DNA sequence: TATTGTTATACTCTATAACTATA
DNA sequence: TATAGTTATAGAGTATAACAATA
């Protein structure tokens, strides 16, 4: 799977990306994220979803059944963004909206049977993609890398 | 009325993001990148630029004087994207376009005196931002983190 | 014919404001 | 009045296609 070196960046004199740039933390983080996202989406496409949609499925499967707004909060996006995400997932029959009996303004959003299957497969697939992505590191280094990232992001 | 304090919804607290989500590598990388970018842009704003613009200045300062297309290749963006970036930087008087004497289709793009100053200050500022961002890690862990990122991104 | 810079256009992702139906 | 879902819209950021000038 040669994704990164595609395009016209191969023939003739290849103007390399500036080395000062590639030593910047911002550059490294951005490209690591983009590479992992591309790989994840390519692998998840076999199950008819992408990484963002899998994240929604994960959020809906965690904790109690959620309204759209609660799901949006758990995912960390705006409620208007959640509308569009759920439109797609509902159309794929992976989630179902049901009016809340106790508060008819709300929709309770839950996974369908197909949604639970897609979730299971998506988890397994992204686990594999993560392992491949981290392959250049020793197992110990990979664990330390993950731990460092968690310390940087979760802080507080 | 049913009192719903599901999940991490303690009073006065933001509803927590699903914990399965925050253990995913994709989530961690994305949020680390966004956090660092936000901090960098906030700090660089004092010098009238943002992170992307600093990246252009770095690219232009590295190696030989570049055409717009060479600069785009070094930065890893499309040439049409470079046009817009240079429009802004030229308007701020940080770079100058000069028609190439030997090939009049090309523009040679170089830093102005103000551009060199902005570059110097931008480098110093992002160095500081990176240090602060990595502060939760020991110095040794920070170096290992940077090395791991480089191994993951630069791979070949 | 091919290439450089440019413009017009479009697409993705996301957010803000306003509308509707409920509460 | 306030809230949940929705719609319309806008703004980054980036890419593709087409065009003029030049090679």
PDB file of C-alpha atoms in Angstrom, chain B residues 22-149:
ATOM      1  CA  UNK B  22      -9.873   8.855  23.829  1.00  0.00           C
ATOM      2  CA  UNK B  23      -7.764   5.693  23.864  1.00  0.00           C
ATOM      3  CA  UNK B  24      -7.766   5.494  20.061  1.00  0.00           C
ATOM      4  CA  UNK B  25      -4.553   6.538  18.382  1.00  0.00           C
ATOM      5  CA  UNK B  26      -6.445   8.512  15.755  1.00  0.00           C
ATOM      6  CA  UNK B  27      -8.264  10.551  18.369  1.00  0.00           C
ATOM      7  CA  UNK B  28      -5.072  11.246  20.296  1.00  0.00           C
ATOM      8  CA  UNK B  29      -3.089  12.292  17.233  1.00  0.00           C
ATOM      9  CA  UNK B  30      -5.866  14.525  15.952  1.00  0.00           C
ATOM     10  CA  UNK B  31      -6.331  16.336  19.241  1.00  0.00           C
ATOM     11  CA  UNK B  32      -2.608  16.659  19.912  1.00  0.00           C
ATOM     12  CA  UNK B  33      -2.198  18.241  16.508  1.00  0.00           C
ATOM     13  CA  UNK B  34      -5.126  20.601  16.978  1.00  0.00           C
ATOM     14  CA  UNK B  35      -3.950  21.680  20.399  1.00  0.00           C
ATOM     15  CA  UNK B  36      -0.421  22.408  19.228  1.00  0.00           C
ATOM     16  CA  UNK B  37      -1.695  24.258  16.162  1.00  0.00           C
ATOM     17  CA  UNK B  38      -3.990  26.419  18.285  1.00  0.00           C
ATOM     18  CA  UNK B  39      -1.153  27.284  20.668  1.00  0.00           C
ATOM     19  CA  UNK B  40       1.251  27.994  17.835  1.00  0.00           C
ATOM     20  CA  UNK B  41      -1.177  30.243  16.023  1.00  0.00           C
ATOM     21  CA  UNK B  42      -2.001  32.146  19.190  1.00  0.00           C
ATOM     22  CA  UNK B  43       1.682  32.755  19.906  1.00  0.00           C
ATOM     23  CA  UNK B  44       2.603  33.562  16.304  1.00  0.00           C
ATOM     24  CA  UNK B  45      -0.246  36.052  16.021  1.00  0.00           C
ATOM     25  CA  UNK B  46       1.969  38.473  17.933  1.00  0.00           C
ATOM     26  CA  UNK B  47       4.212  38.521  14.878  1.00  0.00           C
ATOM     27  CA  UNK B  48       1.382  38.842  12.397  1.00  0.00           C
ATOM     28  CA  UNK B  49       1.605  35.338  10.966  1.00  0.00           C
ATOM     29  CA  UNK B  50       0.199  31.871  11.550  1.00  0.00           C
ATOM     30  CA  UNK B  51       1.788  28.445  11.487  1.00  0.00           C
ATOM     31  CA  UNK B  52       1.170  27.772   7.816  1.00  0.00           C
ATOM     32  CA  UNK B  53       2.707  31.088   6.851  1.00  0.00           C
ATOM     33  CA  UNK B  54       5.744  30.419   9.025  1.00  0.00           C
ATOM     34  CA  UNK B  55       6.111  27.087   7.251  1.00  0.00           C
ATOM     35  CA  UNK B  56       6.252  28.955   3.927  1.00  0.00           C
ATOM     36  CA  UNK B  57       8.922  31.305   5.279  1.00  0.00           C
ATOM     37  CA  UNK B  58      10.959  28.317   6.483  1.00  0.00           C
ATOM     38  CA  UNK B  59      10.668  26.670   3.094  1.00  0.00           C
ATOM     39  CA  UNK B  60      11.698  29.808   1.246  1.00  0.00           C
ATOM     40  CA  UNK B  61      14.698  30.303   3.531  1.00  0.00           C
ATOM     41  CA  UNK B  62      15.931  26.751   3.039  1.00  0.00           C
ATOM     42  CA  UNK B  63      18.165  25.884   0.121  1.00  0.00           C
ATOM     43  CA  UNK B  64      18.294  27.909  -3.056  1.00  0.00           C
ATOM     44  CA  UNK B  65      15.834  30.591  -4.098  1.00  0.00           C
ATOM     45  CA  UNK B  66      12.711  28.873  -5.296  1.00  0.00           C
ATOM     46  CA  UNK B  67      10.011  29.317  -7.879  1.00  0.00           C
ATOM     47  CA  UNK B  68       6.451  29.138  -6.641  1.00  0.00           C
ATOM     48  CA  UNK B  69       6.155  25.599  -7.855  1.00  0.00           C
ATOM     49  CA  UNK B  70       9.371  24.501  -6.150  1.00  0.00           C
ATOM     50  CA  UNK B  71       8.227  26.153  -2.940  1.00  0.00           C
ATOM     51  CA  UNK B  72       4.904  24.324  -3.203  1.00  0.00           C
ATOM     52  CA  UNK B  73       6.719  21.003  -3.648  1.00  0.00           C
ATOM     53  CA  UNK B  74       8.968  21.681  -0.658  1.00  0.00           C
ATOM     54  CA  UNK B  75       5.936  22.501   1.447  1.00  0.00           C
ATOM     55  CA  UNK B  76       3.918  19.599   0.109  1.00  0.00           C
ATOM     56  CA  UNK B  77       0.932  21.584  -1.189  1.00  0.00           C
ATOM     57  CA  UNK B  78      -0.599  22.228  -4.569  1.00  0.00           C
ATOM     58  CA  UNK B  79       0.761  25.133  -6.642  1.00  0.00           C
ATOM     59  CA  UNK B  80      -2.669  26.805  -6.578  1.00  0.00           C
ATOM     60  CA  UNK B  81      -2.551  26.712  -2.795  1.00  0.00           C
ATOM     61  CA  UNK B  82       0.864  28.360  -2.905  1.00  0.00           C
ATOM     62  CA  UNK B  83      -0.546  31.225  -4.978  1.00  0.00           C
ATOM     63  CA  UNK B  84      -2.982  32.131  -2.210  1.00  0.00           C
ATOM     64  CA  UNK B  85      -0.373  31.737   0.532  1.00  0.00           C
ATOM     65  CA  UNK B  86       2.069  33.990  -1.303  1.00  0.00           C
ATOM     66  CA  UNK B  87      -0.638  36.563  -2.041  1.00  0.00           C
ATOM     67  CA  UNK B  88      -1.091  37.024   1.689  1.00  0.00           C
ATOM     68  CA  UNK B  89       2.632  37.015   2.536  1.00  0.00           C
ATOM     69  CA  UNK B  90       3.427  39.426  -0.285  1.00  0.00           C
ATOM     70  CA  UNK B  91       0.666  41.726   0.905  1.00  0.00           C
ATOM     71  CA  UNK B  92       2.274  41.687   4.358  1.00  0.00           C
ATOM     72  CA  UNK B  93       5.621  42.517   2.707  1.00  0.00           C
ATOM     73  CA  UNK B  94       7.243  39.346   4.041  1.00  0.00           C
ATOM     74  CA  UNK B  95       8.050  37.859   0.631  1.00  0.00           C
ATOM     75  CA  UNK B  96       8.701  39.277  -2.841  1.00  0.00           C
ATOM     76  CA  UNK B  97       7.952  37.766  -6.242  1.00  0.00           C
ATOM     77  CA  UNK B  98      10.459  38.532  -8.995  1.00  0.00           C
ATOM     78  CA  UNK B  99      10.162  37.293 -12.580  1.00  0.00           C
ATOM     79  CA  UNK B 100      12.981  34.855 -13.366  1.00  0.00           C
ATOM     80  CA  UNK B 101      15.343  36.439 -15.916  1.00  0.00           C
ATOM     81  CA  UNK B 102      16.126  33.084 -17.528  1.00  0.00           C
ATOM     82  CA  UNK B 103      12.596  31.703 -17.658  1.00  0.00           C
ATOM     83  CA  UNK B 104       9.939  34.335 -17.721  1.00  0.00           C
ATOM     84  CA  UNK B 105       7.195  31.878 -16.842  1.00  0.00           C
ATOM     85  CA  UNK B 106       8.647  31.603 -13.350  1.00  0.00           C
ATOM     86  CA  UNK B 107       8.550  33.811 -10.304  1.00  0.00           C
ATOM     87  CA  UNK B 108      11.516  33.678  -7.973  1.00  0.00           C
ATOM     88  CA  UNK B 109      10.161  34.029  -4.474  1.00  0.00           C
ATOM     89  CA  UNK B 110      12.375  35.376  -1.698  1.00  0.00           C
ATOM     90  CA  UNK B 111      12.059  36.703   1.824  1.00  0.00           C
ATOM     91  CA  UNK B 112      12.125  40.445   2.371  1.00  0.00           C
ATOM     92  CA  UNK B 113      14.044  41.957   5.283  1.00  0.00           C
ATOM     93  CA  UNK B 114      10.793  41.962   7.250  1.00  0.00           C
ATOM     94  CA  UNK B 115      10.253  38.361   6.209  1.00  0.00           C
ATOM     95  CA  UNK B 116      13.628  37.342   7.628  1.00  0.00           C
ATOM     96  CA  UNK B 117      12.792  39.040  10.914  1.00  0.00           C
ATOM     97  CA  UNK B 118       9.391  37.346  11.077  1.00  0.00           C
ATOM     98  CA  UNK B 119      11.100  34.020  10.356  1.00  0.00           C
ATOM     99  CA  UNK B 120      13.598  34.452  13.190  1.00  0.00           C
ATOM    100  CA  UNK B 121      10.928  35.469  15.679  1.00  0.00           C
ATOM    101  CA  UNK B 122       8.597  32.741  14.483  1.00  0.00           C
ATOM    102  CA  UNK B 123      11.256  30.074  14.963  1.00  0.00           C
ATOM    103  CA  UNK B 124      11.929  31.230  18.498  1.00  0.00           C
ATOM    104  CA  UNK B 125       8.231  31.405  19.315  1.00  0.00           C
ATOM    105  CA  UNK B 126       7.419  27.926  18.011  1.00  0.00           C
ATOM    106  CA  UNK B 127      10.436  26.513  19.850  1.00  0.00           C
ATOM    107  CA  UNK B 128       8.946  27.884  23.050  1.00  0.00           C
ATOM    108  CA  UNK B 129       5.466  26.630  22.204  1.00  0.00           C
ATOM    109  CA  UNK B 130       6.831  23.148  21.516  1.00  0.00           C
ATOM    110  CA  UNK B 131       8.676  23.144  24.829  1.00  0.00           C
ATOM    111  CA  UNK B 132       5.545  24.141  26.728  1.00  0.00           C
ATOM    112  CA  UNK B 133       3.447  21.627  24.850  1.00  0.00           C
ATOM    113  CA  UNK B 134       5.856  18.842  25.777  1.00  0.00           C
ATOM    114  CA  UNK B 135       6.143  19.997  29.382  1.00  0.00           C
ATOM    115  CA  UNK B 136       4.048  17.092  30.768  1.00  0.00           C
ATOM    116  CA  UNK B 137       6.840  14.758  29.607  1.00  0.00           C
ATOM    117  CA  UNK B 138      10.301  14.386  31.077  1.00  0.00           C
ATOM    118  CA  UNK B 139      13.048  15.658  28.829  1.00  0.00           C
ATOM    119  CA  UNK B 140      14.011  12.121  27.956  1.00  0.00           C
ATOM    120  CA  UNK B 141      10.410  11.126  27.226  1.00  0.00           C
ATOM    121  CA  UNK B 142       9.989  14.234  25.074  1.00  0.00           C
ATOM    122  CA  UNK B 143      13.015  13.307  22.999  1.00  0.00           C
ATOM    123  CA  UNK B 144      11.791   9.751  22.579  1.00  0.00           C
ATOM    124  CA  UNK B 145       8.378  11.051  21.572  1.00  0.00           C
ATOM    125  CA  UNK B 146       9.865  13.266  18.913  1.00  0.00           C
ATOM    126  CA  UNK B 147      12.041  10.420  17.670  1.00  0.00           C
ATOM    127  CA  UNK B 148       9.087   8.044  17.478  1.00  0.00           C
ATOM    128  CA  UNK B 149       7.058  10.584  15.519  1.00  0.00           C
TER     129      UNK B 149
END
